[in-house]
mmCIF file of C-alpha atoms in Angstrom:
data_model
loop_
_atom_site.group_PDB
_atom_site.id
_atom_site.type_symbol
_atom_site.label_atom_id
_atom_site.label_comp_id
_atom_site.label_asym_id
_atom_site.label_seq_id
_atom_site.Cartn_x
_atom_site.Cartn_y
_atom_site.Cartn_z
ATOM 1 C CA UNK A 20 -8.396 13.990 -5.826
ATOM 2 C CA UNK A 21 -7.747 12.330 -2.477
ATOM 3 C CA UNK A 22 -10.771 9.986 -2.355
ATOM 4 C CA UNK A 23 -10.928 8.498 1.695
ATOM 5 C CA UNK A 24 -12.894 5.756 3.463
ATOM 6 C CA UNK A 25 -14.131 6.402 7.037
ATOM 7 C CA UNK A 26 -16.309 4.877 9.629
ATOM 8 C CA UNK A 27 -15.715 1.249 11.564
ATOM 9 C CA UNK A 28 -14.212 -1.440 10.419
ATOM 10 C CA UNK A 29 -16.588 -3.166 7.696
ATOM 11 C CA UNK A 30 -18.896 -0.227 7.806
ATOM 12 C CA UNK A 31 -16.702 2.686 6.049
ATOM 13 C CA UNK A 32 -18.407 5.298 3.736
ATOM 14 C CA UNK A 33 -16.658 6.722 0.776
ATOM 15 C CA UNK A 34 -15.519 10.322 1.283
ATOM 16 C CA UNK A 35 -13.712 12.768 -0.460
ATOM 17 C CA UNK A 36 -11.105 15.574 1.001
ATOM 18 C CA UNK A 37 -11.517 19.180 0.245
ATOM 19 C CA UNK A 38 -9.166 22.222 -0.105
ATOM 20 C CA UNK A 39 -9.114 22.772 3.872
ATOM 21 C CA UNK A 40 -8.529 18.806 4.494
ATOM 22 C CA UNK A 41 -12.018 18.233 5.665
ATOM 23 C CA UNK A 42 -13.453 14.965 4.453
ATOM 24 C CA UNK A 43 -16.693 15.984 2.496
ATOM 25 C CA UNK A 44 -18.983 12.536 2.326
ATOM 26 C CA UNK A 45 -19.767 10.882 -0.667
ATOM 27 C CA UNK A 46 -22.144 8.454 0.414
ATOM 28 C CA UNK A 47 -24.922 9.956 -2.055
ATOM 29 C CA UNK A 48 -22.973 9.971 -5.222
ATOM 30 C CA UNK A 49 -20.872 6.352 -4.442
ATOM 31 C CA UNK A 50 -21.972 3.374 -2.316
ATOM 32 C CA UNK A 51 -17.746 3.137 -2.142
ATOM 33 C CA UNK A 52 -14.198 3.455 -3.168
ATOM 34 C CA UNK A 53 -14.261 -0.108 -4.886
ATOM 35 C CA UNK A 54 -14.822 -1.571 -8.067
ATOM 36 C CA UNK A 55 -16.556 0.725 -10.805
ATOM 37 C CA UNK A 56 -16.315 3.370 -8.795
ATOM 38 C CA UNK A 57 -12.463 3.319 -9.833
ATOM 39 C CA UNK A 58 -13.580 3.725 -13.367
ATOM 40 C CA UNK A 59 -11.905 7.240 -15.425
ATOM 41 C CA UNK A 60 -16.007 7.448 -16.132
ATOM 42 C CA UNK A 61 -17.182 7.817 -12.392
ATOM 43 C CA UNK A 62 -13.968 9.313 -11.369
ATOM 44 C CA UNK A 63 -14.561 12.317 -13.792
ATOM 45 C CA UNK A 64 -17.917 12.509 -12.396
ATOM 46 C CA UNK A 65 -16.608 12.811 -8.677
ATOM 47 C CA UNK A 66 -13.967 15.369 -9.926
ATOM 48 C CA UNK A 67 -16.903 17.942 -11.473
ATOM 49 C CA UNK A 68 -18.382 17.863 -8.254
ATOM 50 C CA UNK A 69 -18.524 20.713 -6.137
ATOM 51 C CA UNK A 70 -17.421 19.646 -3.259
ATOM 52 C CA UNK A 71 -19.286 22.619 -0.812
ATOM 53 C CA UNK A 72 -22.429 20.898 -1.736
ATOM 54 C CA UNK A 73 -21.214 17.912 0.236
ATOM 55 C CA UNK A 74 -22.254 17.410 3.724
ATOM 56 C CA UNK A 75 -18.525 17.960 6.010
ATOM 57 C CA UNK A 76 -18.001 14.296 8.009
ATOM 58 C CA UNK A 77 -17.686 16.020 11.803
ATOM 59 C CA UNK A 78 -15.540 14.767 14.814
ATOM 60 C CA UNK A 79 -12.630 12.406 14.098
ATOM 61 C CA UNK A 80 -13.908 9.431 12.411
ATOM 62 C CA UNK A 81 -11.400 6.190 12.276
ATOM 63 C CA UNK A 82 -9.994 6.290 8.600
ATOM 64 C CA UNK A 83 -10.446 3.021 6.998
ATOM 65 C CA UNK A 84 -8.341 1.182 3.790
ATOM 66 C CA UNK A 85 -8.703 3.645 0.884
ATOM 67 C CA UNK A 86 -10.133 1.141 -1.439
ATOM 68 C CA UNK A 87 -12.846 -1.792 -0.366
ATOM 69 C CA UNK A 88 -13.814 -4.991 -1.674
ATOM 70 C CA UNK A 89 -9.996 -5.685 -2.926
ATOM 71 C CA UNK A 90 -9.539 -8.628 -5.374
ATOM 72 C CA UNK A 91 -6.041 -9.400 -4.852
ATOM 73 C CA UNK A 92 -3.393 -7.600 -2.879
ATOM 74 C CA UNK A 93 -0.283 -8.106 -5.302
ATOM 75 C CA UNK A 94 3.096 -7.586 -4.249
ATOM 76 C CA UNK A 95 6.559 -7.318 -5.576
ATOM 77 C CA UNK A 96 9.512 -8.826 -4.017
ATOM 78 C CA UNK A 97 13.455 -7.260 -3.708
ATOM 79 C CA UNK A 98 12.160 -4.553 -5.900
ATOM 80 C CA UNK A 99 15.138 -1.991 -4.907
ATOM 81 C CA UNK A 100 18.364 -3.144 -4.997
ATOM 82 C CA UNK A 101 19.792 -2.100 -1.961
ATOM 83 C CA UNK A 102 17.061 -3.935 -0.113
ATOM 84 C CA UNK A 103 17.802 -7.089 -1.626
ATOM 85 C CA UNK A 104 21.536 -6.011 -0.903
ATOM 86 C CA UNK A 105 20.427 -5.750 2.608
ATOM 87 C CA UNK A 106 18.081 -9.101 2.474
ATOM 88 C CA UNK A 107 21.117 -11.259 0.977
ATOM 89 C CA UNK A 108 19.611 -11.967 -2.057
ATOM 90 C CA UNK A 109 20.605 -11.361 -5.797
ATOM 91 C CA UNK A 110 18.209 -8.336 -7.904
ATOM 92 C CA UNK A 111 16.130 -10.249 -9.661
ATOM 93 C CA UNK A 112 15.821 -10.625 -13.436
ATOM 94 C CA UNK A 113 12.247 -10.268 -13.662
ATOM 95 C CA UNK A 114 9.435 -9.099 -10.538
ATOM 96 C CA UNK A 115 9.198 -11.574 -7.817
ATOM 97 C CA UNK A 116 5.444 -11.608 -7.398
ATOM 98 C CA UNK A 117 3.641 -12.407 -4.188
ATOM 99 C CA UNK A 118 0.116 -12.826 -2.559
ATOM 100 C CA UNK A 119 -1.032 -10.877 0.341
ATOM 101 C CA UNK A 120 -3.746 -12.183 1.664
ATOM 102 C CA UNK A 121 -6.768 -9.588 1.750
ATOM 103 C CA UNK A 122 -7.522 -10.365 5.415
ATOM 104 C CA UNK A 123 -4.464 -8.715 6.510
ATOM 105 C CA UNK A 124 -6.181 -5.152 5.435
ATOM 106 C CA UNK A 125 -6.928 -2.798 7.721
ATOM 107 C CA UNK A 126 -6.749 1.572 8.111
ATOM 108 C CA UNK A 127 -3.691 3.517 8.064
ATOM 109 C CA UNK A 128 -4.185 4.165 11.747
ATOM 110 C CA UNK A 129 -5.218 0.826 12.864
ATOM 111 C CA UNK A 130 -3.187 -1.012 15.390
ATOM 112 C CA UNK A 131 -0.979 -3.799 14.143
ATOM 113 C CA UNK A 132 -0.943 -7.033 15.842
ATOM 114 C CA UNK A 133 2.142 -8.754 16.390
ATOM 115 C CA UNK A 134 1.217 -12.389 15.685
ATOM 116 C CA UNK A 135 1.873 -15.315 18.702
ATOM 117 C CA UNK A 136 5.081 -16.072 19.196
ATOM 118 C CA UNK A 137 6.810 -13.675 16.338
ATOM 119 C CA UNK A 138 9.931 -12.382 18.107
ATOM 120 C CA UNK A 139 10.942 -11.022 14.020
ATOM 121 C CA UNK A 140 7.995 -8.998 13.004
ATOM 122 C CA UNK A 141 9.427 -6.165 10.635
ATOM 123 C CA UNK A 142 8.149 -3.283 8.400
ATOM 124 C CA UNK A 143 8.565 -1.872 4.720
ATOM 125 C CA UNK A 144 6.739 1.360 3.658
ATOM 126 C CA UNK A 145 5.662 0.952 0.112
ATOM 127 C CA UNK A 146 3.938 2.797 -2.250
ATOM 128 C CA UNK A 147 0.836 1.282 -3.550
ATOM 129 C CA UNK A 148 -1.117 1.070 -7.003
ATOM 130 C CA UNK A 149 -4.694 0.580 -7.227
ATOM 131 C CA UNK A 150 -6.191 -0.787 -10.228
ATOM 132 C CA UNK A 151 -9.032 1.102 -11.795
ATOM 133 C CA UNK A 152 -10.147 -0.890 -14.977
ATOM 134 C CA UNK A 153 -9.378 -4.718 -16.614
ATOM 135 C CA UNK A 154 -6.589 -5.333 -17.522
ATOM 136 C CA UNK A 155 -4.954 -8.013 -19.413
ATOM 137 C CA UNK A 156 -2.067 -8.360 -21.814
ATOM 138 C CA UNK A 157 -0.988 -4.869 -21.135
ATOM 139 C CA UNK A 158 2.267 -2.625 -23.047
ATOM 140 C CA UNK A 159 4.280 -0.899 -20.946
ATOM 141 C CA UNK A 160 3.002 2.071 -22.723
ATOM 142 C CA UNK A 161 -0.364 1.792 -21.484
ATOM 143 C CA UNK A 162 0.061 0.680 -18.592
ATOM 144 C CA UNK A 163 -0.360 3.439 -16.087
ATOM 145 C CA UNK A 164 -3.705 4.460 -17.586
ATOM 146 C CA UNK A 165 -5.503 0.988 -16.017
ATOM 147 C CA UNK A 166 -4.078 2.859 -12.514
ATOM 148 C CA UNK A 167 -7.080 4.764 -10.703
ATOM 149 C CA UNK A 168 -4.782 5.806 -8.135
ATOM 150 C CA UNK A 169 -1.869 5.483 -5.900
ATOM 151 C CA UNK A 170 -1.508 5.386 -1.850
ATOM 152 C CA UNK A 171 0.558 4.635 0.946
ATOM 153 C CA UNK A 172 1.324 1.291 1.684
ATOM 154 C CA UNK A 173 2.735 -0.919 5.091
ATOM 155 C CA UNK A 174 3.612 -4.260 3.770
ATOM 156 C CA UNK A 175 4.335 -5.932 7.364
ATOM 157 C CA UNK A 176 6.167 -8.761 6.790
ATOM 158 C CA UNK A 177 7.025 -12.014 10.105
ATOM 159 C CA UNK A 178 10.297 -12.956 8.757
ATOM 160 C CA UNK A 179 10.713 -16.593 10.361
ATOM 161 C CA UNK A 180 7.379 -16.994 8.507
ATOM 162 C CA UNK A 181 8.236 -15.698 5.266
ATOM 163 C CA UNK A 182 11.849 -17.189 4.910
ATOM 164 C CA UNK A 183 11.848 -20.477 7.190
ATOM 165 C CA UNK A 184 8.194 -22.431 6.422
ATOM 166 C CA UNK A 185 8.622 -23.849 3.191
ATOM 167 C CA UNK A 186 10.062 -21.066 1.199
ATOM 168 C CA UNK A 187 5.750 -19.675 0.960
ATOM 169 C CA UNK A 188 6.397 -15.955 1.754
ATOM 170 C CA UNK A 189 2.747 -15.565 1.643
ATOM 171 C CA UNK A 190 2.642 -17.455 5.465
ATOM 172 C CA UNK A 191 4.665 -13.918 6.333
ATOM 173 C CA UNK A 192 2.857 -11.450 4.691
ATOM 174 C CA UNK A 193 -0.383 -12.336 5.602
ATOM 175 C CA UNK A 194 -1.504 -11.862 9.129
ATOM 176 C CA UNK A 195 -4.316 -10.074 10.292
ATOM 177 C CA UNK A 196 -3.130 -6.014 10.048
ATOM 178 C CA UNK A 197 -0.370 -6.870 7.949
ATOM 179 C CA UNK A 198 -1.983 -4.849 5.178
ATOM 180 C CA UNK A 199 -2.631 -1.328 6.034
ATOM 181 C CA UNK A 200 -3.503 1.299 3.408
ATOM 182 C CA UNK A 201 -4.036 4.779 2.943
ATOM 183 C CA UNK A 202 -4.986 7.082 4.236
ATOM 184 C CA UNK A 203 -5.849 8.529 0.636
ATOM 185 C CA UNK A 204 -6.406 6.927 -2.460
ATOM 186 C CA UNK A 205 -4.416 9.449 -4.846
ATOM 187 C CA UNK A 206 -5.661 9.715 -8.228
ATOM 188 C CA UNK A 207 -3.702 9.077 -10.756
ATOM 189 C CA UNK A 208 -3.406 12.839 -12.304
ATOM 190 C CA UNK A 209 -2.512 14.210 -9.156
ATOM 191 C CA UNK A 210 0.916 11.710 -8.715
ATOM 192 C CA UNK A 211 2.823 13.350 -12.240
ATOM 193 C CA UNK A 212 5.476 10.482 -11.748
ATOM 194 C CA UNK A 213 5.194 7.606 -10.121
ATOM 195 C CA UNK A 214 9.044 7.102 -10.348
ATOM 196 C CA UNK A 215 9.946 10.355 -8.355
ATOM 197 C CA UNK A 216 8.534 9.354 -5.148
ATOM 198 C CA UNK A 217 10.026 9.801 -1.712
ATOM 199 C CA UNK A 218 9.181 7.829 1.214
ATOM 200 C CA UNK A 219 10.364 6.737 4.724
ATOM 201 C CA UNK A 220 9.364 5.019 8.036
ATOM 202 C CA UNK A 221 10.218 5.698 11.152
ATOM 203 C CA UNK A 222 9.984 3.325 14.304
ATOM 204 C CA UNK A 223 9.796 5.494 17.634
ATOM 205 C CA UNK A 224 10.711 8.413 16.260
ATOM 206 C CA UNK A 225 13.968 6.665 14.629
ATOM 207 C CA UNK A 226 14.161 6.897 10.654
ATOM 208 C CA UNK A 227 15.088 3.805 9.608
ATOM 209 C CA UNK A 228 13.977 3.849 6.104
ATOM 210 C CA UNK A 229 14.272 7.148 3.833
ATOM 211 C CA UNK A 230 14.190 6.469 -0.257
ATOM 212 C CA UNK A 231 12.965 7.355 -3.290
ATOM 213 C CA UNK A 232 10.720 5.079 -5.792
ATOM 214 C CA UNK A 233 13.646 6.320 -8.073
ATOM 215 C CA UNK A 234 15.637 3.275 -7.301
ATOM 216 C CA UNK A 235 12.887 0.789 -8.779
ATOM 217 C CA UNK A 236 14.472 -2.032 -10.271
ATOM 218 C CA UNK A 237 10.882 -2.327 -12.141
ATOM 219 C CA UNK A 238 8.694 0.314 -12.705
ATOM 220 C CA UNK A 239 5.467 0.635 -11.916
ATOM 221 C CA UNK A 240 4.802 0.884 -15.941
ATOM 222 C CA UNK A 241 6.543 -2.266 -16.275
ATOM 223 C CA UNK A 242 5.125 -4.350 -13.062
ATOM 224 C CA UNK A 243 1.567 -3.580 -14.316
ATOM 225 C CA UNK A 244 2.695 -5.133 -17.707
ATOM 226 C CA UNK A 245 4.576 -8.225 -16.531
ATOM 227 C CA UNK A 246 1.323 -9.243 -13.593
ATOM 228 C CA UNK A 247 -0.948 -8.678 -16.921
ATOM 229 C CA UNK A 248 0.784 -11.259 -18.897
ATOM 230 C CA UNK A 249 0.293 -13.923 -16.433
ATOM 231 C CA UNK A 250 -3.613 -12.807 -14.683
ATOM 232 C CA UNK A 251 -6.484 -10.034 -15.155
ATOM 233 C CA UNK A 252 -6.335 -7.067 -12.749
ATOM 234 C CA UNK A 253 -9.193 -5.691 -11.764
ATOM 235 C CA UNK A 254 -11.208 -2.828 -10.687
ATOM 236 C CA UNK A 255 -9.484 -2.638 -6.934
ATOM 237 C CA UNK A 256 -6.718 -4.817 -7.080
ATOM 238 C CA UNK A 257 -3.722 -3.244 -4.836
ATOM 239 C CA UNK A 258 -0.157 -3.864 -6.050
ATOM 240 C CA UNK A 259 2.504 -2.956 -3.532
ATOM 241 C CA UNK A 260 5.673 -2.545 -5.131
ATOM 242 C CA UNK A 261 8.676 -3.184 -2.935
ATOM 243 C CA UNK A 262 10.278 -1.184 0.047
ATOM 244 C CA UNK A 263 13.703 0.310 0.234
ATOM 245 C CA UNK A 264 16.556 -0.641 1.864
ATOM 246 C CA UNK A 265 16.420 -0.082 5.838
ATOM 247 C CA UNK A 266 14.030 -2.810 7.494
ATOM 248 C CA UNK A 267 14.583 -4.283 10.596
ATOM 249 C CA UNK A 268 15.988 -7.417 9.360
ATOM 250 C CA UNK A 269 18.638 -5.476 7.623
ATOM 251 C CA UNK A 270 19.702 -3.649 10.436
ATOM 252 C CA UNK A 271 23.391 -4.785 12.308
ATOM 253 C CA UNK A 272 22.000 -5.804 14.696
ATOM 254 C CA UNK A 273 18.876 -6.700 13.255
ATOM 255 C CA UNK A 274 15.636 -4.997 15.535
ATOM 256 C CA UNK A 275 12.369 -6.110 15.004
ATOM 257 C CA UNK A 276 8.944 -4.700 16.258
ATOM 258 C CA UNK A 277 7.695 -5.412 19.698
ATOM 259 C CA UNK A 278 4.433 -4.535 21.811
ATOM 260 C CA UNK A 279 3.954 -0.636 22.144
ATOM 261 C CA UNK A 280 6.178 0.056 19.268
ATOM 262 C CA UNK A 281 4.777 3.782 17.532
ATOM 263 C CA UNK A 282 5.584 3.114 13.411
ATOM 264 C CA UNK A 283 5.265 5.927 11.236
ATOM 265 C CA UNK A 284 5.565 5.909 7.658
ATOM 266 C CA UNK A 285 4.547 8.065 4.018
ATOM 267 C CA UNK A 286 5.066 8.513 0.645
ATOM 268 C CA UNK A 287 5.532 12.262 -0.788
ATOM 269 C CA UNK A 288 2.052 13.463 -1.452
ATOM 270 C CA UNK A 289 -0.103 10.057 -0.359
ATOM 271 C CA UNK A 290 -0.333 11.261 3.023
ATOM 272 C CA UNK A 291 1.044 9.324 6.516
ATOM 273 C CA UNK A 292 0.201 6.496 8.070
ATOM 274 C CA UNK A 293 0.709 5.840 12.167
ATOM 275 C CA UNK A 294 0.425 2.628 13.961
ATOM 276 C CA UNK A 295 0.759 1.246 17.241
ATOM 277 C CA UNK A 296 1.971 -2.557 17.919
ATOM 278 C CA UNK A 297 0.135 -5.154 20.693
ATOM 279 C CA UNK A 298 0.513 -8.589 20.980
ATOM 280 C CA UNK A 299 -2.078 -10.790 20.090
ATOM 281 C CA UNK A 300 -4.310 -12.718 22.642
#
C-alpha cells in the first residue's frame, strides 16, 4: 500500500492511493497516518478495504509528510562509505546516531528555506524507515517486522552548522524544512528488500547523487537493532539512514544550494520528491 497525507500544513487527512494513482480518502476509517494506525492490526484492516468504496480526493491537493505526530526523527551518520570518503571522515565502527529535530518536517513538495546567512546549505536523498510498533531490545532478526513502512527521505543538512558550532550536528540538521518526507509511506510488504534500493537527486536538472542502499555500511536490520539497545521506538518514529556519496560539500569545487534552486530526488518505488529553495525573511 502507498498510504498518503494531503491537505495544508497541520490540517492533512490520511489517504490512500489506488491502482490509477488517485488518492482515495481515508478520513472515515483513520483520523491519520500516525501512531496505531501504523499497527500490522489496522494496517491489515486498510489493506481489505476496497478501495472504490472510497470517496476520490479531487483537484491537486498539497501532499503533506507521510506520517504525523512523529516522536523522534532518527538519523544515521556516514552510513555509505564513499560518502564518508567524500566527507573526510573514517567509516565508522558502529552507526553514528543523530537527532533531527521534528520541526524541520514538512511535504515532499514543500519549499525549502535556506536559513539566514547559510552560504553552505546542502542535500542528501535518503531512504526512510517508519516505525510501526514498540520496540526495544530488538535482534537483528526481528527487526524489520517493528517497520510499518518505508519512504523517501531529504535530510537537508547547513554544513557550517553541523561541522563548525560545537561539534552538535543537530544545529545543522534541524531547520525549519530540513525534514521533508514522502510522498508515500510504503508498506513494508510492498519494499521486498530494503537493501536493493536505488536512489538519486538531482539539483537543476544535474544528477549529482545516483546509488543504491546496497552500499549500507549498516543495514536497516541492524540500525533498528543497535537504536533499540540504547531507546524505545515508537509507533511513528522516522529513521533516515544515510545518503550516498555525491552532496554538495563533496563536490571539487564544492556547490551548495542557493535561492531558486529546483532539487529533485527518489528512491526506487517510494515515489519523488521536488522542491524549490528561497531565502528566509
Amino acid at each position: 500500500m502507498k498510504l498518503v497525507r494531503f491537505g495544508e500544513v497541520n490540517a492533512e487527512a490520511p489517504g490512500i492511493l489506488d491502482a490509477d494513482g488517485n488518492i482515495r480518502d481515508l478520513s472515515g476509517v483513520v483520523d491519520d497516518i500516525a501512531g496505531d494506525a501504523l499497527s500490522d492490526e489496522v494496517l491489515a484492516k486498510i489493506a481489505a478495504l476496497d478501495l472504490s468504496s472510497l470517496p476520490v480526493v479531487q483537484g491537486d491537493p498539497r501532499i503533506g509528510a507521510c506520517v504525523g505526530n512523529v516522536g523522534k526523527f532518527v538519523c544515521v551518520g556516514l552510513n555509505y562509505s564513499d560518502h564518508a570518503a567524500e566527507a573526510g571522515m573514517p567509516v565508522p565502527k558502529e552507526p553514528v546516531i543523530f537527532m533531527k529535530a521534528t520541526s524541520a518536517i514538512c511535504g515532499p513538495n514543500d519549499g525549502i528555506e535556506i536559513p539566514r546567512g547559510s552560504v553552505t546549505t546542502d542535500w542528501e536523498v535518503e531512504l526512510g524507515v517508519v516505525i510501526g510498533k514498540h520496540a526495544k531490545y530488538v535482534s537483528e532478526e526481528d527487526a524489520l517486522t517493528y517497520v510499518a513502512g518505508y519512504c523517501v527521505v531529504n535530510d537537508v543538512s547547513e554544513r557550517d552548522s553541523q561541522l563548525h558550532r560545537s561539534g552538535q550536528w543537530v544545529k545543522g540538521k534541524s531547520a525549519d524544512t530540513f525534514g521533508p518526507i514522502g510522498p508515500w509511506l510504503v508498506t513494508r510488504e510492498e519494499v521486498e528488500d530494503p537493501q536493493n534500493l536505488s536512489l538519486y537527486l538531482e539539483v537543476n536538472g544535474h544528477r549529482y547523487q545516483d546509488g543504491s542502499t546496497k552500499t549500507m555500511v549498516f543495514g536497516v536490520a541492524q540500525v533498528i537493532s543497535h537504536l533499540s539497545q540504547f531507546m524505545s521506538l515508537q509507533p511513528g518514529d522516522v529513521i533516515s539512514t544515510g545518503t550516498p556519496s555525491g552532496v554538495g560539500m563533496g563536490q571539487k569545487p564544492q556547490v551548495y544550494l542557493k535561492p531558486g534552486d529546483k532539487i529533485e530526488l527518489g528512491v526506487e518505488g517510494l515515489g519523488v520528491q521536488k522542491q524549490v529553495t528561497y531565502a528566509a525573511g
